[in-house]
mmCIF file of C-alpha atoms and ligand atoms in Angstrom:
data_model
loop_
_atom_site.group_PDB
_atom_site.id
_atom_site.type_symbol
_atom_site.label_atom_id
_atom_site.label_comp_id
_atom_site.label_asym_id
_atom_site.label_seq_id
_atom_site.Cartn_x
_atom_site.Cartn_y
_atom_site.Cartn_z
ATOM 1 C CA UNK A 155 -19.267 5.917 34.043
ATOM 2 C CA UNK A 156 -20.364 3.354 31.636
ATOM 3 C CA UNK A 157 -18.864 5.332 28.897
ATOM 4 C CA UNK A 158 -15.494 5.706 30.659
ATOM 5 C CA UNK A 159 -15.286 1.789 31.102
ATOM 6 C CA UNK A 160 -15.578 1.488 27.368
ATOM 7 C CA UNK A 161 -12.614 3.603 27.088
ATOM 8 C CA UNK A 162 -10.662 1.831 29.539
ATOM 9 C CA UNK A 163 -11.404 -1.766 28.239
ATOM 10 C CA UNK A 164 -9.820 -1.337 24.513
ATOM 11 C CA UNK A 165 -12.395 -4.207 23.217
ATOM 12 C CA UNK A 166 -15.544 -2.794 24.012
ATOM 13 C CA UNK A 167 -14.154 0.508 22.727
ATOM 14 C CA UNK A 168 -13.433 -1.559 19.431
ATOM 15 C CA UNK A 169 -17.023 -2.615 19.161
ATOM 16 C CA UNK A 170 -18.501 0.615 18.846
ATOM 17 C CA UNK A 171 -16.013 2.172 16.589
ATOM 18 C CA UNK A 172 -16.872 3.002 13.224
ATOM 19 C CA UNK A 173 -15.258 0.348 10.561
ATOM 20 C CA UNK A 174 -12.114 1.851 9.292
ATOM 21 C CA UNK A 175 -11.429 2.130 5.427
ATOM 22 C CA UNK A 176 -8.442 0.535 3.513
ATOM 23 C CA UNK A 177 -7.121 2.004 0.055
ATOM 24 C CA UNK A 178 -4.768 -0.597 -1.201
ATOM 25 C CA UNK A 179 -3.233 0.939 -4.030
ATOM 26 C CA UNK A 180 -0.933 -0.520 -6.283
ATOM 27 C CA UNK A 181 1.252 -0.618 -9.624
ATOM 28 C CA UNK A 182 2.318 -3.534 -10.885
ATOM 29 C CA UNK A 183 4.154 -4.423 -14.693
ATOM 30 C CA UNK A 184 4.413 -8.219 -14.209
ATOM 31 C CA UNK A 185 2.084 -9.051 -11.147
ATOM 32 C CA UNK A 186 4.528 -8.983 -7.961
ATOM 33 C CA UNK A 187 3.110 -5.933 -6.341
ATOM 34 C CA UNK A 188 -0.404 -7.092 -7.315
ATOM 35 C CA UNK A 189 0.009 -10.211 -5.722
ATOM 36 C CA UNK A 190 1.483 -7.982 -2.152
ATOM 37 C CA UNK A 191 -1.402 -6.110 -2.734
ATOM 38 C CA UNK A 192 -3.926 -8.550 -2.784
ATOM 39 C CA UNK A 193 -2.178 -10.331 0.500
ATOM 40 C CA UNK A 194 -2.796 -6.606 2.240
ATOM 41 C CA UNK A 195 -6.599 -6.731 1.070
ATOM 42 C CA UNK A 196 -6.264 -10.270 3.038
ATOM 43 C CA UNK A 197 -4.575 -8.846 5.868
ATOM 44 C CA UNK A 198 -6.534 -5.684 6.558
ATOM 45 C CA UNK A 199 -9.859 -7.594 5.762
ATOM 46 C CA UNK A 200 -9.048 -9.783 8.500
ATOM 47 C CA UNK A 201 -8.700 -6.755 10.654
ATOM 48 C CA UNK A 202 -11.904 -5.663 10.377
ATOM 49 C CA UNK A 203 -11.608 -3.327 8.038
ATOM 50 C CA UNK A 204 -13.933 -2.452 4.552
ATOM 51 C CA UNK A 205 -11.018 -2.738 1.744
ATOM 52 C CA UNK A 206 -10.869 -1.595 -2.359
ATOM 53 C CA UNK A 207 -8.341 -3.034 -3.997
ATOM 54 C CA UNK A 208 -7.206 -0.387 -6.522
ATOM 55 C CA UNK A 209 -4.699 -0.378 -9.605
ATOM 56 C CA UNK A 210 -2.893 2.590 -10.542
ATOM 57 C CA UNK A 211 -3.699 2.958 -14.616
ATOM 58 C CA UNK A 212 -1.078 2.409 -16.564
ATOM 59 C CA UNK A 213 0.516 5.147 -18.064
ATOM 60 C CA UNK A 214 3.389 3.569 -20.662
ATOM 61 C CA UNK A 215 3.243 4.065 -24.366
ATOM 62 C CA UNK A 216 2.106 0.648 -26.308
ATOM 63 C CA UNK A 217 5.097 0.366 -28.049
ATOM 64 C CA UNK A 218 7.179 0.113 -24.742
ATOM 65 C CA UNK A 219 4.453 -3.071 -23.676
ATOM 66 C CA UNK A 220 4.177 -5.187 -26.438
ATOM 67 C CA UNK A 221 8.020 -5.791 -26.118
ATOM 68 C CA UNK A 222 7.725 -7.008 -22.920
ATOM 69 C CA UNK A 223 5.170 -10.598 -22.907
ATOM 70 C CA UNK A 224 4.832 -10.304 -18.931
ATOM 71 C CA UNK A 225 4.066 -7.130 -19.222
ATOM 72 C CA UNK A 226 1.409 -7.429 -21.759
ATOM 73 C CA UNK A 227 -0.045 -10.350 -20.328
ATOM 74 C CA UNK A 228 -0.558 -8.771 -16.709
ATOM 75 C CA UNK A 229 -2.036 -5.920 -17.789
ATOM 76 C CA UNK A 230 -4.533 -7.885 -20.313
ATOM 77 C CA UNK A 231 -5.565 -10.156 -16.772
ATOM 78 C CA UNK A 232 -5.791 -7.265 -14.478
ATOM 79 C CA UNK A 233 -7.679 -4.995 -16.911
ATOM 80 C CA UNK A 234 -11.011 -5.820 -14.271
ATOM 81 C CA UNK A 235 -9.358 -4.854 -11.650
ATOM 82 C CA UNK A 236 -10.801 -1.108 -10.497
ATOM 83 C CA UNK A 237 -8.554 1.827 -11.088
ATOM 84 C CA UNK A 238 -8.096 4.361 -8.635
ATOM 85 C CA UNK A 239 -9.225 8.138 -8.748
ATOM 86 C CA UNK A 240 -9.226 10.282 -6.224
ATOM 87 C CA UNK A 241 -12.279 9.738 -4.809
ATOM 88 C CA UNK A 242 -10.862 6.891 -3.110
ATOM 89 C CA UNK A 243 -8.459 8.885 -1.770
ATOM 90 C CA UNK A 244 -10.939 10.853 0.185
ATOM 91 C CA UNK A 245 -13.062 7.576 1.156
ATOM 92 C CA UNK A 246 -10.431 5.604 2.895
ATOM 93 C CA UNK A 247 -9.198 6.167 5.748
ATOM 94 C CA UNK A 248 -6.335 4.326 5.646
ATOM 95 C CA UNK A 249 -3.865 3.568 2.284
ATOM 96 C CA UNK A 250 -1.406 0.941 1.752
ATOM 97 C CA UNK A 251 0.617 0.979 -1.099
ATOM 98 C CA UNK A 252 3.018 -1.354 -3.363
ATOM 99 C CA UNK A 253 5.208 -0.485 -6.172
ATOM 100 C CA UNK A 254 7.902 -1.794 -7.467
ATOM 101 C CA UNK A 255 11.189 -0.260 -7.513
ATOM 102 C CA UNK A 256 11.919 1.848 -10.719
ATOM 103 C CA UNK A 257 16.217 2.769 -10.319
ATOM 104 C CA UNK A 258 15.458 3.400 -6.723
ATOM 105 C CA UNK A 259 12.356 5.042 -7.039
ATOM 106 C CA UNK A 260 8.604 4.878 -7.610
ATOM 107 C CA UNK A 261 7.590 4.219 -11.243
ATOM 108 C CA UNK A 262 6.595 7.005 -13.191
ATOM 109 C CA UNK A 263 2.736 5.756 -13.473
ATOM 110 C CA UNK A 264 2.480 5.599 -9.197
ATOM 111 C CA UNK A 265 4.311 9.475 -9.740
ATOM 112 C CA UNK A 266 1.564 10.504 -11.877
ATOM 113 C CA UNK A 267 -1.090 9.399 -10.117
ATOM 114 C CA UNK A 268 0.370 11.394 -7.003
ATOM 115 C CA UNK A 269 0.744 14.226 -8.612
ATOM 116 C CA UNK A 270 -2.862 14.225 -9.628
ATOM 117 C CA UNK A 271 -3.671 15.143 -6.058
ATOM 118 C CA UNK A 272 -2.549 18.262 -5.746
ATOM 119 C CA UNK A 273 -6.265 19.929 -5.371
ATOM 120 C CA UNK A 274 -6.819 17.209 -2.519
ATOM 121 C CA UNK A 275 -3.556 18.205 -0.781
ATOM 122 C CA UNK A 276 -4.802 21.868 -1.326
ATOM 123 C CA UNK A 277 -8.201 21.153 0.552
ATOM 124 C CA UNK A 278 -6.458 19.857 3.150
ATOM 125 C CA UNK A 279 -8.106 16.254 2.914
ATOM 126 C CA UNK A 280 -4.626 14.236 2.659
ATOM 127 C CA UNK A 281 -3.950 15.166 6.211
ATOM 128 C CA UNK A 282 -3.918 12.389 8.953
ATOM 129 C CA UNK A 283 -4.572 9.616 6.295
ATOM 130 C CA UNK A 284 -2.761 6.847 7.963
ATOM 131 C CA UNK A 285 -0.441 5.102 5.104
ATOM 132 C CA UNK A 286 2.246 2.017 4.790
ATOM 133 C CA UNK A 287 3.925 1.403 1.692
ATOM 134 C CA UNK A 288 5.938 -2.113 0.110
ATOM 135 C CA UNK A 289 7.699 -2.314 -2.774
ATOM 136 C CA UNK A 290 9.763 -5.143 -4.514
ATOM 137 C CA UNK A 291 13.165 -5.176 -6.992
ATOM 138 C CA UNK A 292 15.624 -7.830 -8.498
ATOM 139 C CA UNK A 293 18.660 -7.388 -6.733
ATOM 140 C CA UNK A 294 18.578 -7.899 -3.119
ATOM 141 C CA UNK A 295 20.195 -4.524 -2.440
ATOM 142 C CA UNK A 296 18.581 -3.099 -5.365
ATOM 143 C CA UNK A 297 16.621 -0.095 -4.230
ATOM 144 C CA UNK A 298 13.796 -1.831 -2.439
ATOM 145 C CA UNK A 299 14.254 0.470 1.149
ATOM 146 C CA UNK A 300 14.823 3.776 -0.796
ATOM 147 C CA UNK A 301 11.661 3.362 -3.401
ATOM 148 C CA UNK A 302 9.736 2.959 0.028
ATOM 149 C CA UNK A 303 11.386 6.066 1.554
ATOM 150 C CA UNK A 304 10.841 8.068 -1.210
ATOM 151 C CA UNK A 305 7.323 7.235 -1.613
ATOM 152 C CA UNK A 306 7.063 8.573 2.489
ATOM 153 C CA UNK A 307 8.239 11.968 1.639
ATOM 154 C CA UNK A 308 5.443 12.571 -0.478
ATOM 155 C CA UNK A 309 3.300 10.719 2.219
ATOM 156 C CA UNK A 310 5.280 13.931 4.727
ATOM 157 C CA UNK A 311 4.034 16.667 2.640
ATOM 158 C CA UNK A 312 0.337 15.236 2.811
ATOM 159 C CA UNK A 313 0.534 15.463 6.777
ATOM 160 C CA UNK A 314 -0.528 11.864 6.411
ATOM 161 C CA UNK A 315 0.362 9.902 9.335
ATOM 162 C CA UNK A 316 3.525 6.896 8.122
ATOM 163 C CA UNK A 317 2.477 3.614 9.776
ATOM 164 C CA UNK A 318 5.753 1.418 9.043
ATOM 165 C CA UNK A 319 6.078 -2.384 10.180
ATOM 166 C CA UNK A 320 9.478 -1.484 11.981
ATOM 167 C CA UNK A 321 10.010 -4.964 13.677
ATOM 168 C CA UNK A 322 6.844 -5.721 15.600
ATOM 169 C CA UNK A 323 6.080 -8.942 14.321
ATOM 170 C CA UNK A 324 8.454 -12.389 14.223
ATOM 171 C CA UNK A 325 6.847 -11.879 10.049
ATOM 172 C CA UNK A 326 9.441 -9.113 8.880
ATOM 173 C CA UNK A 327 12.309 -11.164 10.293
ATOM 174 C CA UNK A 328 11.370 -13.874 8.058
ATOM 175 C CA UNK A 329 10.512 -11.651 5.241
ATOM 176 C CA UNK A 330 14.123 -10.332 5.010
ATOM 177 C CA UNK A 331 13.574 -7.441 7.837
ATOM 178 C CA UNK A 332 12.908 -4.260 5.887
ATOM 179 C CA UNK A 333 11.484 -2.043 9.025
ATOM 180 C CA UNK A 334 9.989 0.384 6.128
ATOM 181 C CA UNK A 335 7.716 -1.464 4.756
ATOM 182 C CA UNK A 336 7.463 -5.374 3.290
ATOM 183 C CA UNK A 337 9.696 -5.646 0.446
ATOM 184 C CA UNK A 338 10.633 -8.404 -1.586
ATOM 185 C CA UNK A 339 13.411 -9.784 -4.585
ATOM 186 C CA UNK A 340 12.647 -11.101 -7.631
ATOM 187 C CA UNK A 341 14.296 -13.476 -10.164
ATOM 188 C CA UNK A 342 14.422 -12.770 -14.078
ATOM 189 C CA UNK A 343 11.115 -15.242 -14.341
ATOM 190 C CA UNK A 344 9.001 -13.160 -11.454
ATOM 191 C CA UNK A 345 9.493 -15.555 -8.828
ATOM 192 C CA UNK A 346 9.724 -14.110 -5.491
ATOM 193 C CA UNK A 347 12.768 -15.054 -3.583
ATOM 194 C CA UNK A 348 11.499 -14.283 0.344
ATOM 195 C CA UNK A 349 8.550 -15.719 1.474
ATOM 196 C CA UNK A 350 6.745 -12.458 2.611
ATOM 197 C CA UNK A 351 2.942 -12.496 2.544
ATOM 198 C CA UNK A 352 2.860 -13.272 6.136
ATOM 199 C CA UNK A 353 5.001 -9.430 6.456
ATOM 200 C CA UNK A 354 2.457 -7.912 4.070
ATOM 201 C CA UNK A 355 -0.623 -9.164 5.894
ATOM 202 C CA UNK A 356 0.955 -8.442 9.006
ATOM 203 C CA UNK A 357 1.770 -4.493 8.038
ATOM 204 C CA UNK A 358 -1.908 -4.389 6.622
ATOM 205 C CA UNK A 359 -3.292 -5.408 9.967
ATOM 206 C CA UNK A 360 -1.332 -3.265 11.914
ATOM 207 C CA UNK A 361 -1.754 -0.280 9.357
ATOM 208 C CA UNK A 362 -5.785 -0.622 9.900
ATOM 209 C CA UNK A 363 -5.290 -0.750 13.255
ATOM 210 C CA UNK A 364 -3.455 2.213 13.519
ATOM 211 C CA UNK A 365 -5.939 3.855 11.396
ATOM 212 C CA UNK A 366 -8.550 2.587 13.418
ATOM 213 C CA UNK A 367 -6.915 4.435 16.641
ATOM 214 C CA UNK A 368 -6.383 7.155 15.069
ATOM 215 C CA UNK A 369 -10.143 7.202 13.599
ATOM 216 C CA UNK A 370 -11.000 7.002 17.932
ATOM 217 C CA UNK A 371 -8.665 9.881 18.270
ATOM 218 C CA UNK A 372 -10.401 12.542 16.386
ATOM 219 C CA UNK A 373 -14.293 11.262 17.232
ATOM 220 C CA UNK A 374 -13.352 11.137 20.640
HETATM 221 C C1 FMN B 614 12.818 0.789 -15.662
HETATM 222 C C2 FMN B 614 13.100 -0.225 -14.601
HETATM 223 C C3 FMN B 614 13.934 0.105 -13.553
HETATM 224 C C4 FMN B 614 14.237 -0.837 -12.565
HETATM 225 N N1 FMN B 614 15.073 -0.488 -11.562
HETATM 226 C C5 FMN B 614 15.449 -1.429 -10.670
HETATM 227 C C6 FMN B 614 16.382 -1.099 -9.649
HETATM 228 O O1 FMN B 614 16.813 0.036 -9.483
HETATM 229 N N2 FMN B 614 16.789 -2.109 -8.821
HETATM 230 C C7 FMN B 614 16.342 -3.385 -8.970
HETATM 231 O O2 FMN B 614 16.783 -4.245 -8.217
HETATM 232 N N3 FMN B 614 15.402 -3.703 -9.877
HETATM 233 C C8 FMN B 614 14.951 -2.758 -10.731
HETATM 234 N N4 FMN B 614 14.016 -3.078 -11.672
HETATM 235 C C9 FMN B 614 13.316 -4.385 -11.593
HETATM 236 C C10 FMN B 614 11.919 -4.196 -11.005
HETATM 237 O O3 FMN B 614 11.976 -3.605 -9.731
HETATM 238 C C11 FMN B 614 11.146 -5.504 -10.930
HETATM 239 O O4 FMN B 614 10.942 -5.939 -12.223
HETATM 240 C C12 FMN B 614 9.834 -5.292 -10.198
HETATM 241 O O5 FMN B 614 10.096 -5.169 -8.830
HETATM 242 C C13 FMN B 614 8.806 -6.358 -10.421
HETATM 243 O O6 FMN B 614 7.574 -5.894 -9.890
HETATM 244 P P1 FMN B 614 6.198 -6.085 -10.670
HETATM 245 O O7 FMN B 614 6.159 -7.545 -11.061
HETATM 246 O O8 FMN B 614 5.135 -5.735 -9.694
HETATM 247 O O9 FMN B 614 6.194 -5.192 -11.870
HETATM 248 C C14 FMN B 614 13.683 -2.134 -12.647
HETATM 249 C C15 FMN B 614 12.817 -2.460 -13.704
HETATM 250 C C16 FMN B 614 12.535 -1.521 -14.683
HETATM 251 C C17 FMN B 614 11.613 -1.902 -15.802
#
């Protein structure tokens, strides 16, 4: 009976659940998709969860860098932050992810990193991950939705389970409305042009919550 009440009353069920893991994963040249991603760490900390912030390496010949200061710089102040493998893949639970927008697409360096996990997709572990993706561009109509729908057909062919904001929160009105995932616009100097970190922590909150019901799901 007792254990039935639990059930019934979602807190209590809460309480015993395990803590649900958070992969935020992200590639950034010149520090907008780092900054999303750290506002997602924020977000799904605040939900409860146990988060790893993780950088995708970089992949880019040095040549192609050093022309580019902003570039150079962020990658010189980020060079502590962890990189991910795919070990992390199989800890977490849960992964968001934030990219920016590469002619439409994901860049090449989030591509190879996916296609590293072939032998994880082959095992079967990818399945029933919960993921939510972002992304960011410089022209307002510039690529933002279709980088984030492209990165969910890869997310399809893992079986992983897409966790999109859609428009449950007040936060993705405000941040422009993207339903796919938070996305943002930025200017020639990197300055972002919506005011979105309440969107991002929102989708990381609801992401490890979804995670966390899904986590219920399969150890109940
Ligand atoms: C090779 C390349 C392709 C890009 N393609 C687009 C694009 O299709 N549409 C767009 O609006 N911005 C495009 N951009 C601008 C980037 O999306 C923008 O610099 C990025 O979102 C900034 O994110 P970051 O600071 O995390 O690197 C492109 C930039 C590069 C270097």
């Amino acid at each position: 009976m007792a254990g039935f009440l639990k059930k019934l009353f979602g807190k209590e069920r809460d309480e015993e659940m395990a803590q649900v893991k958070v992969a935020v994963i992200y590639y950034s040249s010149t520090g907008t998709n780092y900054e999303m991603a750290k506002w997602a760490e924020e977000g799904a900390k605040q939900a409860g969860a146990e988060v790893k912030l993780l950088r995708v390496p970089e992949t880019a010949p040095e040549e192609a860098i050093e022309q580019n200061e902003a570039w150079k710089k962020h990658l010189e102040d980020t060079k502590g932050v962890t990189e991910v493998n795919l070990d992390d893949l199989e800890w977490a639970d849960a992964y968001i992810f934030s990219v920016p927008t590469r002619f439409g697409n994901v860049p090449a360096q989030f591509k190879n990193f996916v296609d590293t996990t072939g032998g994880l997709w082959f095992e079967g572990k990818l399945i029933n991950k919960v993921v939510s993706a972002m992304s960011s561009a410089m022209n307002s109509h510039g690529g933002q939705e279709a980088t984030i729908k492209n990165l969910y057909t890869t997310m399809m062919h893992w079986g992983a389970i897409i966790a999109p904001p859609g428009y449950s929160d007040q936060s993705v009105f405000t941040a422009g409305g993207n339903p796919y995932g938070t996305s943002v616009t930025v200017d020639q100097d990197g300055n972002m042009q919506e005011d979105v970190k309440d969107a991002v922590m929102h989708q990381a909150k609801r992401t490890a919550t979804v995670a966390q019901w899904v986590k219920a799901g399969q150890e109940g």
